[in-house]
Tab-separated table of C-alpha atoms in Angstrom:
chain	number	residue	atom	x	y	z
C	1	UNK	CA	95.089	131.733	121.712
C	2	UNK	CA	98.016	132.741	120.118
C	3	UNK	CA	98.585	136.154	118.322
C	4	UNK	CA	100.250	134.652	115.300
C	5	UNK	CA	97.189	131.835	115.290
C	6	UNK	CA	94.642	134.206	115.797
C	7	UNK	CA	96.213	136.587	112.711
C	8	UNK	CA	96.267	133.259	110.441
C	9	UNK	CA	92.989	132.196	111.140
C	10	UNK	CA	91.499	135.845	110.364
C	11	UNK	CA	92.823	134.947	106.989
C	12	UNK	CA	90.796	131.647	107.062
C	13	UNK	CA	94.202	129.853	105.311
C	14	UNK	CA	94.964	125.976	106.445
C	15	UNK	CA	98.442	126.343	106.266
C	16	UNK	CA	101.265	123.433	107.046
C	17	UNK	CA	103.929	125.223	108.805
C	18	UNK	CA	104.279	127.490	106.057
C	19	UNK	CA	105.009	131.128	106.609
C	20	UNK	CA	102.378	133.957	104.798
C	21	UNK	CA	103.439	136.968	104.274
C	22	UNK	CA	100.390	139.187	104.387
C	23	UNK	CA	101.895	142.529	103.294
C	24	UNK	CA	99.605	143.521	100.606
C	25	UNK	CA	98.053	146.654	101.127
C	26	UNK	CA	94.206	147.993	100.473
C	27	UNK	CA	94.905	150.079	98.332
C	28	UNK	CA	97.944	148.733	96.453
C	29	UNK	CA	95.699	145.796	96.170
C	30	UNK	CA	92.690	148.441	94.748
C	31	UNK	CA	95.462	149.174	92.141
C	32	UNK	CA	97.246	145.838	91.334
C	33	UNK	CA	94.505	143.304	90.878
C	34	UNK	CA	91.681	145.959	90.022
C	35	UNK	CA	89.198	144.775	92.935
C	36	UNK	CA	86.796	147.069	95.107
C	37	UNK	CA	86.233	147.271	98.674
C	38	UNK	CA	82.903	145.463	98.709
C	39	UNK	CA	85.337	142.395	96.618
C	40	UNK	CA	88.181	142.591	99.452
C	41	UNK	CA	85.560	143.184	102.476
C	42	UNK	CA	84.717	139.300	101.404
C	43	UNK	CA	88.489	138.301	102.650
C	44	UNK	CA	89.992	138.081	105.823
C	45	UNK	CA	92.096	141.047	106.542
C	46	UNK	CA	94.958	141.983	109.296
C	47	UNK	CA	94.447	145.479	110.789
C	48	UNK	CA	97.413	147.374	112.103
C	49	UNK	CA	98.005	151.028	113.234
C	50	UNK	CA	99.673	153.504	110.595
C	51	UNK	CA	103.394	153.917	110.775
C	52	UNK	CA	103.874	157.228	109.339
C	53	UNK	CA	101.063	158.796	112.226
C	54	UNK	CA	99.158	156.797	115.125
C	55	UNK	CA	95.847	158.894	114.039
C	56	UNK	CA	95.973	157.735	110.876
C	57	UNK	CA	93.143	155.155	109.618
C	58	UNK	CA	94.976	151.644	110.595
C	59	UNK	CA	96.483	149.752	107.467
C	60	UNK	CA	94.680	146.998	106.372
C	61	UNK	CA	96.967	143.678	105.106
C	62	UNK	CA	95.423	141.253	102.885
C	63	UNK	CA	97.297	138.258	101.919
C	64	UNK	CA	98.716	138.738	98.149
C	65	UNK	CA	97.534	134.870	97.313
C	66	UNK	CA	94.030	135.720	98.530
C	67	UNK	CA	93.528	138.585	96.547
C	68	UNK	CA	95.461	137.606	93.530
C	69	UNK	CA	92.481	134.230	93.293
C	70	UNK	CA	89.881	136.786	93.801
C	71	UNK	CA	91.012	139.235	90.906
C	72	UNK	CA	91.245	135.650	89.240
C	73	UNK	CA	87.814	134.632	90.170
C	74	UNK	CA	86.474	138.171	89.440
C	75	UNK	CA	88.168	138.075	85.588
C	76	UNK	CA	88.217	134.774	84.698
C	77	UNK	CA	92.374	134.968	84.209
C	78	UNK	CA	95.441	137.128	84.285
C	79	UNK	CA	94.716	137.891	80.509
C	80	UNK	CA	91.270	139.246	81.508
C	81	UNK	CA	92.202	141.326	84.291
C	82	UNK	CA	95.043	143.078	81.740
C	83	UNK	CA	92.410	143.735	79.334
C	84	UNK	CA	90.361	145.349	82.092
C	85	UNK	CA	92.787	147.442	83.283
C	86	UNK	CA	93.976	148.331	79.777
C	87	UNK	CA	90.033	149.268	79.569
C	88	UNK	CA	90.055	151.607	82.542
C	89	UNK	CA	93.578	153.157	81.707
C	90	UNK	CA	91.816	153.897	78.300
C	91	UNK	CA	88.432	154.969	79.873
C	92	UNK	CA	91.082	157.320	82.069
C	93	UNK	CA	92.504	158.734	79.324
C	94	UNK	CA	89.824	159.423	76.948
C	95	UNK	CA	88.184	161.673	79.866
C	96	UNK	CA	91.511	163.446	80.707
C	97	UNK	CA	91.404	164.297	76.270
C	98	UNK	CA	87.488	165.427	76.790
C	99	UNK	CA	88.434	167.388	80.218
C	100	UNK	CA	91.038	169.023	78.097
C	101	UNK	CA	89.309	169.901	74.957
C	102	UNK	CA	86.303	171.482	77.016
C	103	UNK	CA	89.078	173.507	78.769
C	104	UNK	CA	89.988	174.689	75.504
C	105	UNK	CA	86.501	175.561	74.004
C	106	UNK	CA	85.700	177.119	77.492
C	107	UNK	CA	88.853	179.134	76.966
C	108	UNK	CA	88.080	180.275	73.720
C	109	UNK	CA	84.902	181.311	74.128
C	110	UNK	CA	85.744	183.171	77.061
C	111	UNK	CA	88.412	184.743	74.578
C	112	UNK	CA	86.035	185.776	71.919
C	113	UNK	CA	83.530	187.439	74.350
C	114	UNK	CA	86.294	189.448	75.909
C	115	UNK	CA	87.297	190.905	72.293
C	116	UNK	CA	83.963	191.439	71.843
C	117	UNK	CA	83.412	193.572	74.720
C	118	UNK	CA	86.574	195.250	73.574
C	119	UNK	CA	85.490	196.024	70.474
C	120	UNK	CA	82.269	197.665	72.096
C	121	UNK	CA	84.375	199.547	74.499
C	122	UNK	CA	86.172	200.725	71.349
C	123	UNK	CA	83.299	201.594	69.488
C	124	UNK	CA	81.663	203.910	72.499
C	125	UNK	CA	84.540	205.466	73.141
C	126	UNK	CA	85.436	206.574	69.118
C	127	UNK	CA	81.652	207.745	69.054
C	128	UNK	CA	81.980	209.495	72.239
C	129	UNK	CA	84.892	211.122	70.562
C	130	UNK	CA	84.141	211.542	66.804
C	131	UNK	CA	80.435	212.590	68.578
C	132	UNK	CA	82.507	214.998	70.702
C	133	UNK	CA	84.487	216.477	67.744
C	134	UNK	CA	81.185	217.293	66.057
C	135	UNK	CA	79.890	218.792	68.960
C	136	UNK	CA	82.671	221.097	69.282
C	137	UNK	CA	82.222	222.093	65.135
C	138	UNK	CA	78.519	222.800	65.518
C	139	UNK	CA	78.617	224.833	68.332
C	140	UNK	CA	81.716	226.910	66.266
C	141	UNK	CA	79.185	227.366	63.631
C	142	UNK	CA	76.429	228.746	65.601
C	143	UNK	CA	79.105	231.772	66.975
């Protein structure tokens, strides 16, 4: 069979002597139409080896039509899938603003138990020297 047939029909497309151009990335397609691994494991995908290193974990190509009627299927419409990644960008967000603020409380607590084992330190050492002072007066006295 023919490499170029045998790609195709790993897509499981009927095409007509049209060209595909299955370029779309795993992940950009994670990204782009918000669908997960167990949604894109459904399609037919073309495996090739990594340009940028031959260890690498081969790319994966889907075809951009496939995935673009799955999202569809998945959302129920383009306006769906916007609100749904509007959603997640939001969801994203809102923990980056509660990451931050705990940060913040963290820090300031750390802060205020730091001044207050400064203040401690401060304290011991004044009575070790206002208690040393008196030492020193008291034992004038007794000569």
């Amino acid at each position: 069979m023919d490499a170029a047939v045998s790609e195709l029909l790993s897509f499981a497309v009927l095409f007509a002597g049209r060209a595909f151009n299955y370029s779309l990335l795993q992940s950009t397609a994670k990204q782009s139409y918000s669908v997960s691994d167990g949604d894109l494991a459904k399609l037919g995908s073309l495996r090739k080896s990594n340009p940028h290193k031959a260890d690498w974990t081969p790319m994966q190509l889907f075809l951009e039509s496939q995935v673009a009627r799955l999202a569809h299927d998945k959302f129920g419409g383009a306006e769906q899938l916007q609100e749904h990644q509007r959603a997640r960008a939001d969801a994203k967000l809102q923990s980056k603003l509660r990451r931050r603020e705990e940060e913040k409380a963290k820090e300031k607590k750390e802060a205020a138990r730091l001044a207050r084992i400064r203040q401690r330190i401060e304290g011991e050492r004044a009575a070790a020297q206002g208690g040393g002072a008196a030492a020193e007066a008291s034992e004038e006295e007794e000569i």
